[in-house]
Amino acid sequence: MNDPKTPRQYAAASAPDVVARLRHTIEANETARIVLSDSLGALGKSLDMHLGQIDEHLKQLIADIEGRPR
């Protein structure tokens, strides 16, 4: 948002500077939304696999506590 390498077009903290920085932030958020949208499928699959592994681990712990064979 505040890249020191990029010269300001307006005086710091002036209304035009704040507006430019807010617009930049909105654009960055849109980019993040696009990246998130593109990766949700893979994220969902990864979370499902992780939860499945945790379920199996918990089931095994229950079986161990109840003294059932593995």
mmCIF file of N, CA and C in Angstrom:
data_model
loop_
_atom_site.group_PDB
_atom_site.id
_atom_site.type_symbol
_atom_site.label_atom_id
_atom_site.label_comp_id
_atom_site.label_asym_id
_atom_site.label_seq_id
_atom_site.Cartn_x
_atom_site.Cartn_y
_atom_site.Cartn_z
ATOM 1 N N MET A 1 0.809 -1.187 0.000
ATOM 2 C CA MET A 1 0.000 0.000 0.000
ATOM 3 C C MET A 1 0.855 1.255 0.000
ATOM 4 N N ASN A 2 1.798 1.318 0.930
ATOM 5 C CA ASN A 2 2.686 2.468 0.988
ATOM 6 C C ASN A 2 4.075 2.015 0.576
ATOM 7 N N ASP A 3 4.321 1.977 -0.699
ATOM 8 C CA ASP A 3 5.612 1.535 -1.208
ATOM 9 C C ASP A 3 6.563 2.722 -1.208
ATOM 10 N N PRO A 4 7.608 2.681 -0.371
ATOM 11 C CA PRO A 4 8.534 3.811 -0.302
ATOM 12 C C PRO A 4 9.288 4.044 -1.609
ATOM 13 N N LYS A 5 9.338 3.015 -2.467
ATOM 14 C CA LYS A 5 10.049 3.177 -3.742
ATOM 15 C C LYS A 5 9.217 3.950 -4.763
ATOM 16 N N THR A 6 7.911 4.006 -4.550
ATOM 17 C CA THR A 6 7.026 4.698 -5.483
ATOM 18 C C THR A 6 6.798 6.126 -4.999
ATOM 19 N N PRO A 7 7.165 7.091 -5.809
ATOM 20 C CA PRO A 7 6.947 8.479 -5.372
ATOM 21 C C PRO A 7 5.454 8.788 -5.291
ATOM 22 N N ARG A 8 5.105 9.583 -4.308
ATOM 23 C CA ARG A 8 3.707 9.978 -4.144
ATOM 24 C C ARG A 8 3.336 10.975 -5.216
ATOM 25 N N GLN A 9 2.113 10.832 -5.676
ATOM 26 C CA GLN A 9 1.606 11.758 -6.671
ATOM 27 C C GLN A 9 1.045 13.009 -5.992
ATOM 28 N N TYR A 10 0.621 12.830 -4.738
ATOM 29 C CA TYR A 10 -0.002 13.916 -3.982
ATOM 30 C C TYR A 10 0.717 14.067 -2.648
ATOM 31 N N ALA A 11 0.463 15.161 -1.959
ATOM 32 C CA ALA A 11 1.044 15.380 -0.637
ATOM 33 C C ALA A 11 0.535 14.309 0.318
ATOM 34 N N ALA A 12 1.444 13.824 1.170
ATOM 35 C CA ALA A 12 1.069 12.778 2.128
ATOM 36 C C ALA A 12 -0.107 13.227 2.971
ATOM 37 N N ALA A 13 -1.060 12.322 3.136
ATOM 38 C CA ALA A 13 -2.239 12.518 3.967
ATOM 39 C C ALA A 13 -3.221 13.555 3.417
ATOM 40 N N SER A 14 -2.980 14.042 2.201
ATOM 41 C CA SER A 14 -3.968 14.933 1.595
ATOM 42 C C SER A 14 -5.137 14.073 1.127
ATOM 43 N N ALA A 15 -6.266 14.687 0.897
ATOM 44 C CA ALA A 15 -7.442 13.929 0.455
ATOM 45 C C ALA A 15 -7.142 13.126 -0.812
ATOM 46 N N PRO A 16 -6.505 13.692 -1.832
ATOM 47 C CA PRO A 16 -6.208 12.897 -3.027
ATOM 48 C C PRO A 16 -5.262 11.728 -2.736
ATOM 49 N N ASP A 17 -4.304 11.926 -1.810
ATOM 50 C CA ASP A 17 -3.391 10.847 -1.446
ATOM 51 C C ASP A 17 -4.146 9.722 -0.756
ATOM 52 N N VAL A 18 -5.024 10.059 0.168
ATOM 53 C CA VAL A 18 -5.802 9.050 0.884
ATOM 54 C C VAL A 18 -6.697 8.299 -0.093
ATOM 55 N N VAL A 19 -7.339 9.015 -1.001
ATOM 56 C CA VAL A 19 -8.200 8.381 -2.001
ATOM 57 C C VAL A 19 -7.386 7.425 -2.869
ATOM 58 N N ALA A 20 -6.206 7.849 -3.308
ATOM 59 C CA ALA A 20 -5.356 6.987 -4.135
ATOM 60 C C ALA A 20 -4.951 5.732 -3.368
ATOM 61 N N ARG A 21 -4.620 5.883 -2.099
ATOM 62 C CA ARG A 21 -4.221 4.739 -1.296
ATOM 63 C C ARG A 21 -5.398 3.796 -1.048
ATOM 64 N N LEU A 22 -6.588 4.357 -0.835
ATOM 65 C CA LEU A 22 -7.780 3.525 -0.653
ATOM 66 C C LEU A 22 -8.107 2.756 -1.929
ATOM 67 N N ARG A 23 -7.988 3.416 -3.075
ATOM 68 C CA ARG A 23 -8.237 2.725 -4.353
ATOM 69 C C ARG A 23 -7.237 1.601 -4.575
ATOM 70 N N HIS A 24 -5.983 1.858 -4.221
ATOM 71 C CA HIS A 24 -4.946 0.840 -4.347
ATOM 72 C C HIS A 24 -5.292 -0.373 -3.474
ATOM 73 N N THR A 25 -5.775 -0.108 -2.266
ATOM 74 C CA THR A 25 -6.154 -1.185 -1.354
ATOM 75 C C THR A 25 -7.325 -1.984 -1.911
ATOM 76 N N ILE A 26 -8.298 -1.315 -2.477
ATOM 77 C CA ILE A 26 -9.447 -1.997 -3.081
ATOM 78 C C ILE A 26 -8.984 -2.890 -4.230
ATOM 79 N N GLU A 27 -8.079 -2.401 -5.054
ATOM 80 C CA GLU A 27 -7.542 -3.207 -6.157
ATOM 81 C C GLU A 27 -6.795 -4.423 -5.621
ATOM 82 N N ALA A 28 -6.032 -4.243 -4.556
ATOM 83 C CA ALA A 28 -5.299 -5.359 -3.956
ATOM 84 C C ALA A 28 -6.279 -6.394 -3.403
ATOM 85 N N ASN A 29 -7.369 -5.928 -2.799
ATOM 86 C CA ASN A 29 -8.382 -6.848 -2.288
ATOM 87 C C ASN A 29 -9.015 -7.637 -3.425
ATOM 88 N N GLU A 30 -9.281 -7.004 -4.535
ATOM 89 C CA GLU A 30 -9.870 -7.694 -5.676
ATOM 90 C C GLU A 30 -8.920 -8.767 -6.199
ATOM 91 N N THR A 31 -7.641 -8.445 -6.252
ATOM 92 C CA THR A 31 -6.647 -9.437 -6.669
ATOM 93 C C THR A 31 -6.662 -10.623 -5.711
ATOM 94 N N ALA A 32 -6.718 -10.344 -4.409
ATOM 95 C CA ALA A 32 -6.759 -11.420 -3.416
ATOM 96 C C ALA A 32 -8.014 -12.268 -3.598
ATOM 97 N N ARG A 33 -9.137 -11.636 -3.896
ATOM 98 C CA ARG A 33 -10.379 -12.383 -4.124
ATOM 99 C C ARG A 33 -10.251 -13.320 -5.328
ATOM 100 N N ILE A 34 -9.628 -12.850 -6.377
ATOM 101 C CA ILE A 34 -9.452 -13.673 -7.583
ATOM 102 C C ILE A 34 -8.560 -14.869 -7.266
ATOM 103 N N VAL A 35 -7.459 -14.634 -6.579
ATOM 104 C CA VAL A 35 -6.542 -15.722 -6.222
ATOM 105 C C VAL A 35 -7.256 -16.718 -5.308
ATOM 106 N N LEU A 36 -7.997 -16.217 -4.332
ATOM 107 C CA LEU A 36 -8.729 -17.083 -3.420
ATOM 108 C C LEU A 36 -9.767 -17.904 -4.168
ATOM 109 N N SER A 37 -10.487 -17.273 -5.060
ATOM 110 C CA SER A 37 -11.512 -17.958 -5.839
ATOM 111 C C SER A 37 -10.905 -19.079 -6.669
ATOM 112 N N ASP A 38 -9.760 -18.813 -7.263
ATOM 113 C CA ASP A 38 -9.091 -19.816 -8.095
ATOM 114 C C ASP A 38 -8.567 -20.992 -7.278
ATOM 115 N N SER A 39 -8.257 -20.747 -6.021
ATOM 116 C CA SER A 39 -7.633 -21.806 -5.226
ATOM 117 C C SER A 39 -8.593 -22.472 -4.250
ATOM 118 N N LEU A 40 -9.863 -22.060 -4.225
ATOM 119 C CA LEU A 40 -10.800 -22.649 -3.265
ATOM 120 C C LEU A 40 -11.007 -24.135 -3.480
ATOM 121 N N GLY A 41 -11.020 -24.574 -4.727
ATOM 122 C CA GLY A 41 -11.196 -26.003 -4.995
ATOM 123 C C GLY A 41 -10.111 -26.834 -4.357
ATOM 124 N N ALA A 42 -8.873 -26.427 -4.570
ATOM 125 C CA ALA A 42 -7.737 -27.160 -3.997
ATOM 126 C C ALA A 42 -7.750 -27.059 -2.473
ATOM 127 N N LEU A 43 -8.106 -25.899 -1.966
ATOM 128 C CA LEU A 43 -8.168 -25.715 -0.518
ATOM 129 C C LEU A 43 -9.236 -26.625 0.080
ATOM 130 N N GLY A 44 -10.393 -26.691 -0.572
ATOM 131 C CA GLY A 44 -11.467 -27.552 -0.080
ATOM 132 C C GLY A 44 -11.049 -29.011 -0.043
ATOM 133 N N LYS A 45 -10.380 -29.474 -1.091
ATOM 134 C CA LYS A 45 -9.916 -30.864 -1.138
ATOM 135 C C LYS A 45 -8.891 -31.133 -0.042
ATOM 136 N N SER A 46 -7.982 -30.189 0.159
ATOM 137 C CA SER A 46 -6.961 -30.353 1.191
ATOM 138 C C SER A 46 -7.586 -30.399 2.580
ATOM 139 N N LEU A 47 -8.539 -29.508 2.841
ATOM 140 C CA LEU A 47 -9.198 -29.503 4.146
ATOM 141 C C LEU A 47 -9.990 -30.784 4.362
ATOM 142 N N ASP A 48 -10.677 -31.259 3.329
ATOM 143 C CA ASP A 48 -11.444 -32.492 3.449
ATOM 144 C C ASP A 48 -10.524 -33.665 3.773
ATOM 145 N N MET A 49 -9.388 -33.743 3.092
ATOM 146 C CA MET A 49 -8.434 -34.816 3.345
ATOM 147 C C MET A 49 -7.899 -34.724 4.773
ATOM 148 N N HIS A 50 -7.563 -33.521 5.217
ATOM 149 C CA HIS A 50 -7.049 -33.312 6.563
ATOM 150 C C HIS A 50 -8.085 -33.738 7.602
ATOM 151 N N LEU A 51 -9.330 -33.308 7.416
ATOM 152 C CA LEU A 51 -10.380 -33.667 8.357
ATOM 153 C C LEU A 51 -10.612 -35.177 8.378
ATOM 154 N N GLY A 52 -10.511 -35.824 7.228
ATOM 155 C CA GLY A 52 -10.634 -37.276 7.172
ATOM 156 C C GLY A 52 -9.548 -37.959 7.983
ATOM 157 N N GLN A 53 -8.321 -37.447 7.883
ATOM 158 C CA GLN A 53 -7.214 -38.011 8.652
ATOM 159 C C GLN A 53 -7.428 -37.817 10.149
ATOM 160 N N ILE A 54 -7.911 -36.650 10.524
ATOM 161 C CA ILE A 54 -8.185 -36.365 11.942
ATOM 162 C C ILE A 54 -9.296 -37.287 12.439
ATOM 163 N N ASP A 55 -10.350 -37.475 11.624
ATOM 164 C CA ASP A 55 -11.434 -38.387 12.007
ATOM 165 C C ASP A 55 -10.894 -39.788 12.278
ATOM 166 N N GLU A 56 -10.042 -40.281 11.379
ATOM 167 C CA GLU A 56 -9.474 -41.621 11.567
ATOM 168 C C GLU A 56 -8.630 -41.692 12.835
ATOM 169 N N HIS A 57 -7.871 -40.661 13.103
ATOM 170 C CA HIS A 57 -7.048 -40.612 14.309
ATOM 171 C C HIS A 57 -7.945 -40.642 15.551
ATOM 172 N N LEU A 58 -9.014 -39.845 15.561
ATOM 173 C CA LEU A 58 -9.924 -39.808 16.702
ATOM 174 C C LEU A 58 -10.640 -41.143 16.891
ATOM 175 N N LYS A 59 -11.051 -41.758 15.788
ATOM 176 C CA LYS A 59 -11.691 -43.073 15.876
ATOM 177 C C LYS A 59 -10.740 -44.102 16.477
ATOM 178 N N GLN A 60 -9.463 -44.036 16.090
ATOM 179 C CA GLN A 60 -8.477 -44.962 16.637
ATOM 180 C C GLN A 60 -8.264 -44.710 18.119
ATOM 181 N N LEU A 61 -8.245 -43.451 18.535
ATOM 182 C CA LEU A 61 -8.105 -43.129 19.958
ATOM 183 C C LEU A 61 -9.295 -43.677 20.744
ATOM 184 N N ILE A 62 -10.499 -43.526 20.206
ATOM 185 C CA ILE A 62 -11.694 -44.060 20.867
ATOM 186 C C ILE A 62 -11.591 -45.574 20.980
ATOM 187 N N ALA A 63 -11.183 -46.231 19.895
ATOM 188 C CA ALA A 63 -11.030 -47.684 19.918
ATOM 189 C C ALA A 63 -10.001 -48.104 20.963
ATOM 190 N N ASP A 64 -8.902 -47.368 21.068
ATOM 191 C CA ASP A 64 -7.867 -47.685 22.060
ATOM 192 C C ASP A 64 -8.426 -47.525 23.474
ATOM 193 N N ILE A 65 -9.174 -46.464 23.720
ATOM 194 C CA ILE A 65 -9.742 -46.218 25.048
ATOM 195 C C ILE A 65 -10.748 -47.301 25.402
ATOM 196 N N GLU A 66 -11.537 -47.720 24.403
ATOM 197 C CA GLU A 66 -12.546 -48.756 24.653
ATOM 198 C C GLU A 66 -11.952 -50.172 24.645
ATOM 199 N N GLY A 67 -10.677 -50.277 24.307
ATOM 200 C CA GLY A 67 -10.002 -51.562 24.319
ATOM 201 C C GLY A 67 -10.358 -52.440 23.121
ATOM 202 N N ARG A 68 -10.802 -51.831 22.048
ATOM 203 C CA ARG A 68 -11.126 -52.591 20.844
ATOM 204 C C ARG A 68 -9.862 -52.759 20.010
ATOM 205 N N PRO A 69 -9.807 -53.863 19.237
ATOM 206 C CA PRO A 69 -8.629 -54.055 18.373
ATOM 207 C C PRO A 69 -8.595 -53.014 17.253
ATOM 208 N N ARG A 70 -7.429 -52.785 16.755
ATOM 209 C CA ARG A 70 -7.261 -51.797 15.671
ATOM 210 C C ARG A 70 -7.741 -52.345 14.417
#
